């Protein structure tokens, strides 16, 4: 879902070449990149669909796995989005969310380190925008940012989201926080307490039903992730 140029879709396909993958996005431009790759590599069983997420999720089709990679934060109501996705799951289906910003990105500590670790040009642009902001007396809400990126600005309260999902009968069986971005940032940020992105594996079944699977997934993540992260 919101799969853009198909990064996650191609990874899923490479994990299981026999699986059927549907790549959905509302941007034809992004999908074109995926279409070209499908053609060039003659990939079978990867359908590309131009549609809005909610409109696609209102269809009848069912899926074993629904992946949102760097996508949930594009929606004003992440809970409604994930609930709509859960209605499209097969019995043992799962939802995976990857790389969404937590509210940590709002904190001064995060902004300070982000500024310190950015390159010279980015620093200049930021300082200029602060002065413009001061002189115009604009409010943050009046700034010109794309509404579709609303949650990027505010960050998602992932712990509240996990709680609300549970109330809907959806269980975040794995919920983790980690840094994302340039490799050097992902190495430094955990030591500064800045695991600012989160991922969830969400199941419509109680976590107890999956206890062994969850343990296995957590151990595998610990072995394979190239940087430090936290389970929530
Ligand atoms: C940050 S990109 C992530 C793309 C891809 N998932 C990845 O990890 O590379 C977010 C994507 O969400 C798509 N998107 C945003 N709002 C959407 C909506 N309402 N319906 C479908 N796709 C949407 C955008 O077109 C964009 O391709």
CSV table of C-alpha atoms and ligand atoms in Angstrom, one decimal:
chain,number,residue,atom,x,y,z
A,1,UNK,CA,0.0,0.0,0.0
A,2,UNK,CA,1.3,3.5,-0.9
A,3,UNK,CA,4.1,1.5,-2.4
A,4,UNK,CA,5.6,4.2,-4.6
A,5,UNK,CA,8.3,2.9,-6.9
A,6,UNK,CA,7.8,-0.6,-5.4
A,7,UNK,CA,10.8,-0.8,-3.0
A,8,UNK,CA,8.9,-3.1,-0.6
A,9,UNK,CA,6.9,-4.9,-3.4
A,10,UNK,CA,10.2,-6.0,-5.1
A,11,UNK,CA,11.7,-7.2,-1.8
A,12,UNK,CA,8.5,-9.2,-1.0
A,13,UNK,CA,8.7,-10.7,-4.5
A,14,UNK,CA,12.3,-11.6,-4.1
A,15,UNK,CA,11.6,-13.4,-0.7
A,16,UNK,CA,8.9,-15.5,-2.4
A,17,UNK,CA,9.0,-15.4,-6.2
A,18,UNK,CA,5.7,-17.4,-6.4
A,19,UNK,CA,3.7,-14.9,-4.3
A,20,UNK,CA,1.2,-12.6,-5.9
A,21,UNK,CA,2.0,-8.9,-5.1
A,22,UNK,CA,-0.3,-5.9,-5.6
A,23,UNK,CA,1.5,-2.6,-5.6
A,24,UNK,CA,-0.9,0.3,-4.9
A,25,UNK,CA,-0.1,4.1,-5.0
A,26,UNK,CA,-2.0,7.2,-6.0
A,27,UNK,CA,1.0,8.6,-8.0
A,28,UNK,CA,1.2,7.4,-11.6
A,29,UNK,CA,4.8,8.8,-11.8
A,30,UNK,CA,6.0,6.6,-8.9
A,31,UNK,CA,4.2,3.6,-10.3
A,32,UNK,CA,5.8,4.1,-13.7
A,33,UNK,CA,9.2,3.5,-12.2
A,34,UNK,CA,7.9,0.2,-10.9
A,35,UNK,CA,6.2,-0.7,-14.2
A,36,UNK,CA,9.5,-0.2,-16.0
A,37,UNK,CA,11.3,-2.5,-13.6
A,38,UNK,CA,8.6,-5.2,-13.9
A,39,UNK,CA,8.9,-5.0,-17.7
A,40,UNK,CA,12.7,-5.0,-17.8
A,41,UNK,CA,13.1,-7.9,-15.4
A,42,UNK,CA,10.0,-9.7,-16.7
A,43,UNK,CA,8.6,-10.1,-13.2
A,44,UNK,CA,5.4,-12.2,-13.1
A,45,UNK,CA,2.7,-11.9,-10.5
A,46,UNK,CA,3.2,-8.2,-9.6
A,47,UNK,CA,0.2,-6.1,-10.3
A,48,UNK,CA,0.5,-2.4,-10.3
A,49,UNK,CA,-2.7,-0.5,-9.3
A,50,UNK,CA,-3.2,3.3,-9.5
A,51,UNK,CA,-5.6,4.1,-6.7
A,52,UNK,CA,-6.1,6.1,-3.4
A,53,UNK,CA,-5.4,3.9,-0.4
A,54,UNK,CA,-8.9,4.2,1.2
A,55,UNK,CA,-10.6,3.6,-2.1
A,56,UNK,CA,-8.4,0.5,-2.8
A,57,UNK,CA,-9.1,-0.8,0.8
A,58,UNK,CA,-12.8,-0.5,0.2
A,59,UNK,CA,-12.6,-3.3,-2.4
A,60,UNK,CA,-13.4,-7.0,-1.5
A,61,UNK,CA,-10.0,-8.6,-2.2
A,62,UNK,CA,-8.2,-10.2,0.8
A,63,UNK,CA,-4.4,-10.3,1.4
A,64,UNK,CA,-2.0,-12.3,3.6
A,65,UNK,CA,0.3,-9.3,4.2
A,66,UNK,CA,-0.3,-5.6,3.8
A,67,UNK,CA,2.8,-3.4,4.0
A,68,UNK,CA,2.9,0.3,4.5
A,69,UNK,CA,6.5,1.5,4.1
A,70,UNK,CA,7.1,5.1,5.0
A,71,UNK,CA,3.4,5.7,4.3
A,72,UNK,CA,1.2,5.8,7.4
A,73,UNK,CA,2.4,9.3,8.2
A,74,UNK,CA,0.9,10.6,4.9
A,75,UNK,CA,-2.5,10.1,6.5
A,76,UNK,CA,-4.3,12.4,8.9
A,77,UNK,CA,-6.0,9.4,10.6
A,78,UNK,CA,-3.5,6.5,10.8
A,79,UNK,CA,-5.9,4.5,13.0
A,80,UNK,CA,-8.7,4.6,10.4
A,81,UNK,CA,-6.2,3.6,7.7
A,82,UNK,CA,-4.9,0.6,9.6
A,83,UNK,CA,-8.5,-0.4,10.5
A,84,UNK,CA,-9.5,-0.3,6.9
A,85,UNK,CA,-6.4,-2.4,6.0
A,86,UNK,CA,-7.3,-5.0,8.7
A,87,UNK,CA,-10.6,-5.6,7.0
A,88,UNK,CA,-8.7,-6.8,3.9
A,89,UNK,CA,-6.7,-9.4,5.7
A,90,UNK,CA,-7.1,-13.2,5.3
A,91,UNK,CA,-7.5,-15.2,8.5
A,92,UNK,CA,-3.8,-15.3,9.4
A,93,UNK,CA,-3.0,-12.1,7.7
A,94,UNK,CA,-0.7,-9.4,9.1
A,95,UNK,CA,-0.1,-5.7,8.6
A,96,UNK,CA,3.4,-4.3,8.6
A,97,UNK,CA,4.2,-0.7,9.0
A,98,UNK,CA,7.8,0.6,8.4
A,99,UNK,CA,9.6,3.9,9.0
A,100,UNK,CA,7.1,6.3,10.3
A,101,UNK,CA,8.1,9.3,12.5
A,102,UNK,CA,7.2,9.3,16.2
A,103,UNK,CA,6.5,12.5,18.2
A,104,UNK,CA,10.2,12.5,19.2
A,105,UNK,CA,10.8,14.4,15.9
A,106,UNK,CA,8.9,17.3,17.5
A,107,UNK,CA,11.3,17.6,20.5
A,108,UNK,CA,14.0,20.3,20.7
A,109,UNK,CA,16.5,17.6,21.4
A,110,UNK,CA,15.8,15.9,18.1
A,111,UNK,CA,15.7,19.2,16.2
A,112,UNK,CA,19.0,20.3,17.8
A,113,UNK,CA,20.8,17.1,16.8
A,114,UNK,CA,19.2,17.0,13.4
A,115,UNK,CA,20.5,20.5,12.8
A,116,UNK,CA,23.9,19.7,14.1
A,117,UNK,CA,24.2,16.6,11.9
A,118,UNK,CA,22.9,18.3,8.7
A,119,UNK,CA,25.2,19.6,6.0
A,120,UNK,CA,26.2,23.2,5.5
A,121,UNK,CA,23.5,24.0,2.9
A,122,UNK,CA,20.7,22.5,4.9
A,123,UNK,CA,21.9,24.5,8.0
A,124,UNK,CA,21.8,27.7,5.9
A,125,UNK,CA,18.3,27.0,4.6
A,126,UNK,CA,17.0,26.2,8.1
A,127,UNK,CA,18.5,29.4,9.6
A,128,UNK,CA,16.9,31.4,6.8
A,129,UNK,CA,13.5,29.8,7.3
A,130,UNK,CA,13.7,30.6,11.1
A,131,UNK,CA,14.3,34.3,10.3
A,132,UNK,CA,11.5,34.4,7.8
A,133,UNK,CA,9.2,32.7,10.3
A,134,UNK,CA,10.2,35.3,13.0
A,135,UNK,CA,9.8,38.3,10.7
A,136,UNK,CA,6.5,37.2,9.2
A,137,UNK,CA,5.1,36.3,12.6
A,138,UNK,CA,3.5,33.2,11.0
A,139,UNK,CA,2.2,30.4,13.1
A,140,UNK,CA,3.6,26.9,12.5
A,141,UNK,CA,0.2,25.8,11.3
A,142,UNK,CA,0.2,28.6,8.7
A,143,UNK,CA,3.5,27.4,7.2
A,144,UNK,CA,3.3,26.0,3.7
A,145,UNK,CA,3.6,22.3,4.1
A,146,UNK,CA,1.8,19.6,2.2
A,147,UNK,CA,-1.3,18.4,4.2
A,148,UNK,CA,-0.7,14.9,3.0
A,149,UNK,CA,2.6,15.0,5.0
A,150,UNK,CA,0.7,16.2,8.1
A,151,UNK,CA,2.1,13.5,10.4
A,152,UNK,CA,5.6,14.2,9.2
A,153,UNK,CA,5.3,17.6,10.8
A,154,UNK,CA,3.6,16.4,14.0
A,155,UNK,CA,5.0,12.9,14.3
A,156,UNK,CA,2.8,10.0,15.3
A,157,UNK,CA,2.2,9.1,18.9
A,158,UNK,CA,3.0,5.5,18.3
A,159,UNK,CA,2.3,4.3,21.9
A,160,UNK,CA,-1.2,5.9,21.7
A,161,UNK,CA,-1.7,4.3,18.3
A,162,UNK,CA,-0.8,0.9,19.6
A,163,UNK,CA,-3.3,1.3,22.5
A,164,UNK,CA,-6.0,2.4,20.1
A,165,UNK,CA,-5.3,-0.5,17.8
A,166,UNK,CA,-5.6,-2.9,20.7
A,167,UNK,CA,-9.0,-1.4,21.6
A,168,UNK,CA,-10.2,-2.1,18.0
A,169,UNK,CA,-9.0,-5.8,18.4
A,170,UNK,CA,-5.9,-5.3,16.4
A,171,UNK,CA,-2.7,-6.3,18.2
A,172,UNK,CA,0.8,-4.8,17.5
A,173,UNK,CA,2.6,-8.0,18.2
A,174,UNK,CA,5.9,-6.4,17.4
A,175,UNK,CA,6.3,-2.6,18.0
A,176,UNK,CA,9.8,-1.2,17.7
A,177,UNK,CA,11.6,2.2,17.5
A,178,UNK,CA,14.8,2.9,15.7
A,179,UNK,CA,16.6,5.7,14.0
A,180,UNK,CA,16.2,6.1,10.2
A,181,UNK,CA,18.1,8.1,7.5
A,182,UNK,CA,21.7,8.2,6.6
A,183,UNK,CA,23.8,5.3,7.9
A,184,UNK,CA,26.0,7.6,10.1
A,185,UNK,CA,22.8,9.0,11.7
A,186,UNK,CA,21.4,5.5,12.4
A,187,UNK,CA,24.7,4.7,14.2
A,188,UNK,CA,24.8,7.9,16.3
A,189,UNK,CA,21.1,8.6,17.0
A,190,UNK,CA,20.4,5.6,19.3
A,191,UNK,CA,23.2,6.7,21.6
A,192,UNK,CA,21.5,10.1,21.9
A,193,UNK,CA,18.2,8.5,22.7
A,194,UNK,CA,16.8,9.3,19.3
A,195,UNK,CA,15.2,6.2,18.0
A,196,UNK,CA,12.6,8.4,16.3
A,197,UNK,CA,11.0,6.1,13.7
A,198,UNK,CA,8.7,3.2,14.4
A,199,UNK,CA,7.5,-0.1,12.9
A,200,UNK,CA,4.7,-2.4,13.8
A,201,UNK,CA,3.6,-5.9,12.9
A,202,UNK,CA,-0.1,-5.9,13.6
A,203,UNK,CA,-2.3,-9.0,13.9
A,204,UNK,CA,-6.0,-9.3,14.3
A,205,UNK,CA,-5.3,-12.1,16.8
A,206,UNK,CA,-4.2,-11.9,20.4
A,207,UNK,CA,-0.4,-11.8,20.8
A,208,UNK,CA,-0.5,-15.0,22.9
A,209,UNK,CA,-1.6,-16.9,19.8
A,210,UNK,CA,1.6,-15.9,18.2
A,211,UNK,CA,4.0,-16.0,21.2
A,212,UNK,CA,6.5,-18.3,19.6
A,213,UNK,CA,6.5,-16.6,16.2
A,214,UNK,CA,6.9,-13.2,17.9
A,215,UNK,CA,9.9,-14.4,19.9
A,216,UNK,CA,11.5,-15.7,16.7
A,217,UNK,CA,10.8,-12.5,14.8
A,218,UNK,CA,12.4,-10.4,17.6
A,219,UNK,CA,15.5,-12.6,17.8
A,220,UNK,CA,15.9,-12.4,14.0
A,221,UNK,CA,15.5,-8.6,14.0
A,222,UNK,CA,18.1,-8.3,16.8
A,223,UNK,CA,20.5,-10.5,14.7
A,224,UNK,CA,19.9,-8.7,11.4
A,225,UNK,CA,19.2,-5.1,12.0
A,226,UNK,CA,22.4,-3.1,11.4
A,227,UNK,CA,21.8,-0.7,14.3
A,228,UNK,CA,20.5,-0.4,17.8
A,229,UNK,CA,16.7,-0.3,18.3
A,230,UNK,CA,14.1,-0.7,21.1
A,231,UNK,CA,11.1,-2.9,21.4
A,232,UNK,CA,8.1,-1.1,22.9
B,1,LIG,C1,7.4,8.4,1.3
B,1,LIG,S1,6.6,7.6,-0.1
B,1,LIG,C2,7.0,5.9,0.3
B,1,LIG,C3,7.0,5.1,-1.0
B,1,LIG,C4,7.4,3.6,-0.7
B,1,LIG,N1,6.4,3.0,0.1
B,1,LIG,C5,8.8,3.4,-0.2
B,1,LIG,O1,9.0,3.0,0.9
B,1,LIG,O2,9.7,3.8,-1.0
B,1,LIG,C6,4.9,7.7,0.2
B,1,LIG,C7,4.0,7.2,-0.9
B,1,LIG,O3,2.7,7.3,-0.4
B,1,LIG,C8,1.9,7.6,-1.6
B,1,LIG,N2,0.6,8.1,-1.1
B,1,LIG,C9,0.4,9.2,-0.3
B,1,LIG,N3,-0.9,9.3,0.0
B,1,LIG,C10,-1.6,8.3,-0.7
B,1,LIG,C11,-2.9,7.9,-0.8
B,1,LIG,N4,-3.9,8.6,-0.2
B,1,LIG,N5,-3.2,6.8,-1.5
B,1,LIG,C12,-2.2,6.1,-2.1
B,1,LIG,N6,-0.9,6.4,-2.0
B,1,LIG,C13,-0.6,7.5,-1.3
B,1,LIG,C14,2.7,8.6,-2.3
B,1,LIG,O4,2.3,8.7,-3.7
B,1,LIG,C15,4.1,8.0,-2.2
B,1,LIG,O5,4.5,7.2,-3.2
